[in-house]
XYZ file of C-alpha atoms in Angstrom:
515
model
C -65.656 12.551 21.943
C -63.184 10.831 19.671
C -63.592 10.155 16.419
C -62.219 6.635 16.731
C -65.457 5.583 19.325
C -69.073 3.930 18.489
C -70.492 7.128 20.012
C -69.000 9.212 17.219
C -69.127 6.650 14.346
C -72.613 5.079 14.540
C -74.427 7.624 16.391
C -72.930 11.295 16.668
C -71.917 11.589 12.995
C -74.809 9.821 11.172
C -77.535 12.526 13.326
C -75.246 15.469 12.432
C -74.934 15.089 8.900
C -78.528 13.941 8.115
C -80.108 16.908 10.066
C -77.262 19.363 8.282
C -78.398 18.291 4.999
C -82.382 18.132 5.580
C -82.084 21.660 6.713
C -80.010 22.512 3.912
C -82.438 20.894 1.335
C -85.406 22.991 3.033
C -83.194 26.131 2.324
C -82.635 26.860 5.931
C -78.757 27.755 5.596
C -78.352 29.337 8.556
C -80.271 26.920 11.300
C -77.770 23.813 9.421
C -74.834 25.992 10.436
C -76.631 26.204 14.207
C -77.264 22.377 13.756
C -73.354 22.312 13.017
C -72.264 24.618 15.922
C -74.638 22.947 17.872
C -72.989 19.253 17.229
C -69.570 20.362 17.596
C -70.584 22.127 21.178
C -71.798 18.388 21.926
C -68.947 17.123 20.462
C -66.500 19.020 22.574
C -68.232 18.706 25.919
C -69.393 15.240 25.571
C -67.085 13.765 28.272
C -66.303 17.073 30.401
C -69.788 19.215 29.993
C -68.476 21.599 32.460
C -65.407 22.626 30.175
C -67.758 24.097 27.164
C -68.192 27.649 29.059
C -64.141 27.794 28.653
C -64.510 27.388 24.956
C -67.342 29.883 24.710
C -66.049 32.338 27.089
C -62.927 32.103 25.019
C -65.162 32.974 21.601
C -67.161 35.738 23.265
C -64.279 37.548 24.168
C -62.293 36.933 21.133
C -65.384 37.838 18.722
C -65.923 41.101 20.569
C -61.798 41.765 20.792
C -61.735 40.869 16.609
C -64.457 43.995 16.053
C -62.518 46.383 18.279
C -59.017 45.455 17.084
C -60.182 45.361 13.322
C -59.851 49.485 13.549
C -56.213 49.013 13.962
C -55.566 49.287 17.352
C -51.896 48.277 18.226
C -52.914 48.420 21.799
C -56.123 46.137 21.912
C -54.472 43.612 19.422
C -51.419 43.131 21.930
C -54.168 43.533 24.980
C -56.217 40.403 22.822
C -52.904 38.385 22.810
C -51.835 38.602 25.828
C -55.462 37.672 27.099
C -55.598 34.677 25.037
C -51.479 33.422 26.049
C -52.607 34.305 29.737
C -55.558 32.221 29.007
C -53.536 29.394 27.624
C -50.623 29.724 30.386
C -52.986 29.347 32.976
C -54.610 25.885 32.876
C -52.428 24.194 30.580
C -49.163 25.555 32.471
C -49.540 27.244 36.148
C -48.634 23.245 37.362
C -45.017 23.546 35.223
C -44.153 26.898 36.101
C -45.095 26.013 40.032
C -43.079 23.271 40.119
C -40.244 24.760 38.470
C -40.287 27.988 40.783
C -40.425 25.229 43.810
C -37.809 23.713 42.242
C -35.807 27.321 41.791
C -36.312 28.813 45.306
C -38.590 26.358 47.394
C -41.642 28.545 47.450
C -45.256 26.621 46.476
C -47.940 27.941 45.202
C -50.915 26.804 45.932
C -53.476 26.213 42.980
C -56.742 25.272 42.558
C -57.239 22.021 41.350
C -58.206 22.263 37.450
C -59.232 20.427 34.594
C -57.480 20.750 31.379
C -59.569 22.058 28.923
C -59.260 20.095 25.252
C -57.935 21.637 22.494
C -56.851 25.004 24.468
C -53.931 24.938 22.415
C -55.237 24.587 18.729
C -58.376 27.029 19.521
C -56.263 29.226 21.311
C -53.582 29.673 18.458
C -56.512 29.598 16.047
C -57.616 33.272 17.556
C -54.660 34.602 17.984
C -54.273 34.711 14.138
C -58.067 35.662 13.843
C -57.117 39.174 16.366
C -53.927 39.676 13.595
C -55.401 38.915 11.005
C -58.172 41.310 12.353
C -56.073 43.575 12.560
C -54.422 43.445 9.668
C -58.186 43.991 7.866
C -58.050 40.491 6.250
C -61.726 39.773 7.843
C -64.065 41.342 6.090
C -67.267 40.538 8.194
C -68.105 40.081 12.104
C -70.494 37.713 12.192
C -71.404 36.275 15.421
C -73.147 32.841 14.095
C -69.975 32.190 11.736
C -67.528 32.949 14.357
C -68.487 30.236 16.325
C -68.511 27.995 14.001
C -65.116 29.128 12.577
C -64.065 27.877 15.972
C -65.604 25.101 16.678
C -66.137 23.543 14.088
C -65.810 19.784 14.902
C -63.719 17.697 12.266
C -60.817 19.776 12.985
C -61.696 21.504 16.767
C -59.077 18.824 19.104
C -56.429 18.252 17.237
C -56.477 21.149 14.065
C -55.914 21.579 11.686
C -55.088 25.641 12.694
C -56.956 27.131 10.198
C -57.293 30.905 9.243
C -60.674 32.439 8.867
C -60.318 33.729 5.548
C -60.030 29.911 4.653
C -62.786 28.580 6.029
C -65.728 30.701 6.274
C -66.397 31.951 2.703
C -66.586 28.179 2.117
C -69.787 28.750 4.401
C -71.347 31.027 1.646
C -71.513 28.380 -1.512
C -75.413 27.333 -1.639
C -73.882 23.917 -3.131
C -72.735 22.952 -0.027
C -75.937 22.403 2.196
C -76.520 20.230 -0.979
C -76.462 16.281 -0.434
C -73.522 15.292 -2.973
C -73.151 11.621 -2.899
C -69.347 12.369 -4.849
C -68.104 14.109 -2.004
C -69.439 11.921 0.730
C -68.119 8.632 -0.771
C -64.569 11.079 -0.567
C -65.339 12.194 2.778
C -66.431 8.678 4.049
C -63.165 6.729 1.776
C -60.680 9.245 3.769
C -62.258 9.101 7.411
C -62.229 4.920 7.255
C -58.706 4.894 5.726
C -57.408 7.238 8.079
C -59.139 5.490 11.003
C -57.519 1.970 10.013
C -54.519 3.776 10.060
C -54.820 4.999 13.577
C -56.533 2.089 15.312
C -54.771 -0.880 12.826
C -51.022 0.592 12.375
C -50.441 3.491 14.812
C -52.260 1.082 18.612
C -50.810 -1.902 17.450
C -47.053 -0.855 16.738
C -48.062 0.894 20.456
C -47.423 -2.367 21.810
C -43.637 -1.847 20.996
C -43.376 1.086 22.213
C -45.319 1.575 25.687
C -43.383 -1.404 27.450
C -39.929 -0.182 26.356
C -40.478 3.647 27.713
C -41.951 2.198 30.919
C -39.180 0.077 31.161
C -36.981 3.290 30.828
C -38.519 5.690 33.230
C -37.711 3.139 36.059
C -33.861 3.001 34.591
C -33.807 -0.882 32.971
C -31.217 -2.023 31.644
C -32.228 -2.492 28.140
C -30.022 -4.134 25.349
C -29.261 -1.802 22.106
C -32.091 -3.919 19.976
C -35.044 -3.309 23.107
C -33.413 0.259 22.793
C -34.162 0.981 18.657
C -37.424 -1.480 18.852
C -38.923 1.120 20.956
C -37.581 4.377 19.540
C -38.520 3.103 16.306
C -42.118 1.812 17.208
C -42.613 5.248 19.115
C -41.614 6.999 15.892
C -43.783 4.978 13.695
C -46.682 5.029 15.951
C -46.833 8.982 16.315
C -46.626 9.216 12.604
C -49.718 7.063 11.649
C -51.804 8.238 14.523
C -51.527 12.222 13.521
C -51.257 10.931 9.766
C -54.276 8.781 10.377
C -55.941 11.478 12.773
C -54.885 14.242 9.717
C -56.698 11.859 6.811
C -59.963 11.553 9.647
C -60.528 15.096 10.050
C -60.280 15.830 6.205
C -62.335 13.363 5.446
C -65.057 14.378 7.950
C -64.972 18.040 6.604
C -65.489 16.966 3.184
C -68.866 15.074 3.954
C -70.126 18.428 4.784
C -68.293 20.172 1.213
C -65.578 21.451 3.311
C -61.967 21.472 2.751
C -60.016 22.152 5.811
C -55.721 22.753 5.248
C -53.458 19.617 4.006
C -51.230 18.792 7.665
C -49.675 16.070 6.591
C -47.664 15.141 3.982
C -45.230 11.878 4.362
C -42.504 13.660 6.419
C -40.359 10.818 6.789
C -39.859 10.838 3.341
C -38.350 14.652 3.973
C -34.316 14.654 2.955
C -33.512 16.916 5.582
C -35.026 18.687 8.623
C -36.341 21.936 6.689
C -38.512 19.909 4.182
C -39.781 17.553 7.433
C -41.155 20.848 8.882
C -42.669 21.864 5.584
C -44.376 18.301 5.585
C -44.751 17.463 9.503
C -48.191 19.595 10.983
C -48.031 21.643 8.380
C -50.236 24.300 9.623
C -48.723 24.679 13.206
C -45.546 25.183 10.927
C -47.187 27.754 8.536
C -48.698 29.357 12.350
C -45.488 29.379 14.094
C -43.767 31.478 10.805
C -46.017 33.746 9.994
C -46.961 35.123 13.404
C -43.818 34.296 15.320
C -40.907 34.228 13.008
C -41.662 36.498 10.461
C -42.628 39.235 13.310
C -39.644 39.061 15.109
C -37.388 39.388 11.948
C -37.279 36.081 10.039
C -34.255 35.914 8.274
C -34.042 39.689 7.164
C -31.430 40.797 9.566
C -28.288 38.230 9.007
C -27.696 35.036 9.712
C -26.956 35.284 13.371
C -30.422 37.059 13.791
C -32.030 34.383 11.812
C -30.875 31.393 13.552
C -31.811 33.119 16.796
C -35.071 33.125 15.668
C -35.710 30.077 14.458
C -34.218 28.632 18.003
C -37.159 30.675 19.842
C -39.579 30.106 16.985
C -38.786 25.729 17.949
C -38.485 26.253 22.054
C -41.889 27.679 21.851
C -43.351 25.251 19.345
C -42.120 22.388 21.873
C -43.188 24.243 24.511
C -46.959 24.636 22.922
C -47.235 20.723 23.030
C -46.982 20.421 26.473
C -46.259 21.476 29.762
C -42.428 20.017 30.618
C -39.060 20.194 30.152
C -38.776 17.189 27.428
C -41.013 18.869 24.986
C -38.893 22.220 25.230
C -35.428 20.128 24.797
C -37.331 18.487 21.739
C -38.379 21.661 20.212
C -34.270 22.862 20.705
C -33.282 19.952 19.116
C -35.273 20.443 16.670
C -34.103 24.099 16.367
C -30.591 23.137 16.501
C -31.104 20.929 13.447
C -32.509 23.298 11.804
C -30.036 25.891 12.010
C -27.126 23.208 11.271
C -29.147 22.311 7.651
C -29.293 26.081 7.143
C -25.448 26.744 7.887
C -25.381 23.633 5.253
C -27.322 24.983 2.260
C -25.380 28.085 2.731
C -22.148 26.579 2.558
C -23.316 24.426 -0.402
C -23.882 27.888 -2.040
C -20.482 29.312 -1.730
C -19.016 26.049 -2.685
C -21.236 25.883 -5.787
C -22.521 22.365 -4.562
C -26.045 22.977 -6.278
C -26.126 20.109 -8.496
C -28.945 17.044 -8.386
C -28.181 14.702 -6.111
C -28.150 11.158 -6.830
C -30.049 8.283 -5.533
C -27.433 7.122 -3.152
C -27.077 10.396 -1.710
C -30.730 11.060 -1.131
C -31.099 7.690 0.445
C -28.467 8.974 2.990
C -30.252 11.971 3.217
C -33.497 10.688 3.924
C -32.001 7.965 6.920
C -29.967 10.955 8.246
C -32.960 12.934 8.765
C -34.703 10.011 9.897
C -32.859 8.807 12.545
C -32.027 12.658 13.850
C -36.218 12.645 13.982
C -36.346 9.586 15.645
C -33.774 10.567 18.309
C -35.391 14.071 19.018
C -38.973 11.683 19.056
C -37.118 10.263 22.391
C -37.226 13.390 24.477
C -41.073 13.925 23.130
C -42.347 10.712 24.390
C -40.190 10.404 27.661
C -42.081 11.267 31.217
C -38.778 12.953 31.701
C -35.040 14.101 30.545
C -33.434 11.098 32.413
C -35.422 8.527 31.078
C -34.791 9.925 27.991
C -30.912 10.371 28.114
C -31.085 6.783 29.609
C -33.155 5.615 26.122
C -30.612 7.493 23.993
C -27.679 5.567 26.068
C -29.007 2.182 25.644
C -29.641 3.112 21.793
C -25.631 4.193 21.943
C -25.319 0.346 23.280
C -23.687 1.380 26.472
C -25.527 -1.993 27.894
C -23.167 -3.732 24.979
C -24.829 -5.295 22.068
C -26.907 -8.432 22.317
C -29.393 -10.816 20.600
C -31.817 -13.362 22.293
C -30.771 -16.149 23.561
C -33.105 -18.133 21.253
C -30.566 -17.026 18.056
C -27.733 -18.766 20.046
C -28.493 -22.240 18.454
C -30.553 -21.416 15.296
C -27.181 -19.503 13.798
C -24.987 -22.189 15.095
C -21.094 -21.499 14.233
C -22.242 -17.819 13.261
C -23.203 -17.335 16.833
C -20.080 -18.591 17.769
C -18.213 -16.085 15.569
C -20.626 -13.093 17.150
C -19.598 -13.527 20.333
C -15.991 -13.559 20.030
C -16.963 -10.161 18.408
C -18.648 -9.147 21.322
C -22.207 -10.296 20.699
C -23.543 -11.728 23.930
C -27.072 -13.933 23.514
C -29.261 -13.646 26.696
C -32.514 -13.698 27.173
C -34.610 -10.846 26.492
C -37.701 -8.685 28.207
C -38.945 -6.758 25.478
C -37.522 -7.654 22.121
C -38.330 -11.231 21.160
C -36.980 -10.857 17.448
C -39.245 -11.338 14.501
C -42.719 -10.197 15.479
C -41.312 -6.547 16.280
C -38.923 -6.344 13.409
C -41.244 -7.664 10.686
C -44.525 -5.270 11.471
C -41.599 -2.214 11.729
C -40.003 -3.088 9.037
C -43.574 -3.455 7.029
C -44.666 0.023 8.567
C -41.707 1.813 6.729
C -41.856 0.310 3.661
C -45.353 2.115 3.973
C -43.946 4.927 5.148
C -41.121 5.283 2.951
C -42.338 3.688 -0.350
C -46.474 4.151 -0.094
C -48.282 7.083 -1.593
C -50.264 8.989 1.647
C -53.938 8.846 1.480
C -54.337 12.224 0.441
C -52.148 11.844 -3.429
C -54.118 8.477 -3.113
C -57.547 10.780 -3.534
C -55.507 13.771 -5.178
C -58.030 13.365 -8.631
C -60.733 15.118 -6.203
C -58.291 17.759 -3.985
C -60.404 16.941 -0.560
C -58.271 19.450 1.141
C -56.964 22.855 1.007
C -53.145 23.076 -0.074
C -51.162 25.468 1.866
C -47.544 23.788 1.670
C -44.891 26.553 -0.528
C -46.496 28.398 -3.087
C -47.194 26.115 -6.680
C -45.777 22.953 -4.464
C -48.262 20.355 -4.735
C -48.760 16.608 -3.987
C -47.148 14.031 -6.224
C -49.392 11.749 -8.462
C -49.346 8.004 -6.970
C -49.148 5.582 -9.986
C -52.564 4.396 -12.000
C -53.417 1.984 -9.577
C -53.290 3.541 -6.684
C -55.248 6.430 -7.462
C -58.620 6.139 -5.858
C -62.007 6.066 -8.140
C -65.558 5.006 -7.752
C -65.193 1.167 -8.915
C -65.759 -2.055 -7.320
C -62.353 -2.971 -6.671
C -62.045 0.206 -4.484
C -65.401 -0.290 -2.832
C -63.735 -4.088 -1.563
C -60.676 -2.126 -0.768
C -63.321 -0.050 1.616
C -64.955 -2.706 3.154
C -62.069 -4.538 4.119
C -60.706 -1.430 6.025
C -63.937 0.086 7.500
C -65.155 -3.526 8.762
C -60.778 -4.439 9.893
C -61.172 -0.962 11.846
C -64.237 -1.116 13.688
C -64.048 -4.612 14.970
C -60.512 -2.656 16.797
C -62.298 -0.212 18.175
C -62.740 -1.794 21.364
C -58.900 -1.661 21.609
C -58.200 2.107 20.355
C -57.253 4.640 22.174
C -56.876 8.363 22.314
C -54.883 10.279 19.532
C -51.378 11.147 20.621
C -51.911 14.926 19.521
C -55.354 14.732 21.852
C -53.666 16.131 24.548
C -52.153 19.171 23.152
């Protein structure tokens, strides 16, 4: 079920948080959590019934594994990992290594046909740090009821938050929140519309850019430098309001029930280089990927050389978890490569004694560096494959030349004849028609780059947990944008929740749905 539908909006959620409260008023704690693991079950299976015995296989033998493991067993915590990665390797990538060892030496295996299971990856990861953790005697109870809904738990079950079970579950044990608290559910409600206008307003309609342009790409067009950008940029827009906007959704969502589930998302594109976007972008797949992949195999305590080796596994494997091909590993090596260049950086800065505050022409620079070296790794992410994207990232090079539409020939007049004696040719265009495009991109970073995020918007009330760098915490939005019970709010509201759900009908599934 998606949390963008009628189903989930007008139906699904209204039933589960009315029956979760009237147990919870009657004192019945532990049949609203079975109400909640009960919904979420729903929630999961609702279009693929068949797929909820994966999920609950996957508990059972996780919950069991957790008890056994907790008395320090090296063995049965590695056994437990290995279970849960063979688990995950098997339906979301038996297909990619098959075709890959066809590729290699022309031998096929035959597999069954499959469907992929939803959210293997983010409930998968999610008890992998459970068995550590586990083992590491940070869980201080087994309990079979709050296990399940540790991991199901529906606001943030498809698309995470990851979230450790020392965060969530003693949340669980406060009386106050089986308690109907009309504060937190006009918080809840305020950041599950915003984020949903966000997603079905911003992210599907910039989607119109984007979609034609890649299309056009796979089947090798020859698209102008402008059609080029227009998509890369809508592409990079569009993925960064629909996981903001999913991001704000599930907070919100967890809140109505008293719940605050990790911060993921924190305006990355305002990040002035590549380590502060990964401290910002999916925060807690970040926060996952460190402390039980790159701080076990060494981190940065054994050199330099060491530590950039790391982080280059640490990123192939992050790409790699978001899906099954080749484009998502280059990404995640792109991304590693950055990352070890802006290291190498700092540290030079260092021995030149280059530690001074920059100024606001070099952090402009900074931010539009790291910008368009995100938008250019966002490419390889959204391509079907590594041609069409090296043919995007040629076109965006202008090796089609540089051109405008044929429309701008006569409206700049003498100009246009000065253009093309610089080598401007004016032609007619497929899939960049000039102002439309440029004005709602240009209008979605000035939102980006400029606009406080929904969550410093509602930062008076702290609807989420903060797990960005220890004492970091969001910036205060000026007066007027913070968000208060008052009429001009409630307008602000309406306008959104009623501008959203008349789009429904047009929305479509979240781009991190698939992961």
């Amino acid at each position: 079920m998606l949390f963008n539908s009628y189903y989930f909006i007008f139906i699904f959620l209204p039933v589960t948080v009315t029956v979760f409260f009237l147990l919870g008023h009657k004192g019945k704690n532990q049949w609203a959590m079975a109400w909640l693991i009960l919904a979420s079950f729903i929630f999961y299976g609702w279009h693929h019934p068949m797929l909820i015995w994966l999920i609950g296989a996957s508990i059972l033998f996780n919950f069991f594994w957790g008890i056994w493991v907790s008395r320090h067993s090296k063995v049965l915590l590695a056994s437990g990992i290995t279970v849960n990665l063979g688990f995950l390797g098997y339906f979301k990538y038996s297909a990619f290594f098959s075709d890959n060892l066809f590729t290699l030496t022309n031998i096929r295996m035959e597999l069954p046909e499959m469907m992929f299971p939803l959210a293997i990856s983010f409930f998968t990861f999610q008890q992998i740090a459970y068995l550590v953790d586990a083992y590491r005697g940070k869980i201080a109870e087994h309990h079979f009821l709050n296990y399940c809904l540790f991991v199901t738990f529906f606001p943030r079950l498809t698309q995470g938050p990851i979230v450790y079970h020392q965060e969530l579950m003693p949340q669980f044990k406060q009386k106050e929140i089986f308690r109907w608290n009309p504060e937190k559910i006009a918080v809840g409600i305020t950041v599950f519309f915003f984020g949903l206008f966000k997603k079905v307003f911003i992210a599907d309609g910039l989607a119109a850019y984007a979609s034609p342009v890649y299309e056009a790409a796979r089947y090798a067009y020859p698209l102008s430098c402008l059609e080029a950008w227009e998509g890369a940029l809508a592409y990079t827009l569009q993925i960064y309001f629909d996981f903001s906007g999913y991001s704000d959704m599930a907070i919100g969502l967890a809140y109505l029930f008293g719940i605050r589930i990790p911060l993921n998302f924190n305006s990355p594109y305002k990040s002035l280089n590549i380590i502060d976007f990964w401290r910002r972008w999916h925060i807690s797949l970040s926060r996952f990927l460190r402390d039980y992949l790159y701080v076990p195999m060494g981190g940065n305590r054994k050199g330099e050389g060491r530590r950039f080796v790391n982080l280059m596994i640490t990123m192939l494997l992050g790409g790699l978890w978001h899906g099954a091909a080749w484009t998502f590993v280059i990404w995640g090596g792109l991304h590693g490569v950055y990352l070890v260049i802006n290291h190498s950086w700092v540290k030079l800065k260092q021995k030149l004694g280059w530690q001074g505050k920059s100024g606001p022409f070099a952090r402009l620079l900074s931010v539009l560096t790291t910008f368009i070296c995100v938008t250019v790794a966002w490419v390889f992410f959204r391509s079907d494959s590594a041609s069409t994207a090296f043919h995007m990232i040629g076109c965006m090079a202008a090796k089609n030349g540089f051109s405008l539409p044929e429309k701008y020939l006569d409206k700049f007049g003498v100009a246009a004849q000065q253009l093309q004696k610089w080598g401007v040719d004016f032609h007619e265009m497929k899939y960049f028609e000039g102002s439309n495009e440029v004005v709602h991109i240009l209008i979605a970073l000035l939102i980006v780059w400029f606009a406080p995020n929904v969550q410093q918007m509602m930062d008076r009330y702290v609807p989420y947990l903060n797990i960005m760098a220890k004492g970091e915490r969001l910036s205060m939005p000026p007066f007027w944008f913070i968000w208060r019970p008052s009429f001009f709010w409630a307008i602000i509201l309406v306008i959104t929740t009623l501008t959203a759900t008349l789009l429904l009908s047009r929305a479509s599934e979240f781009l991190y749905f698939k992961f």
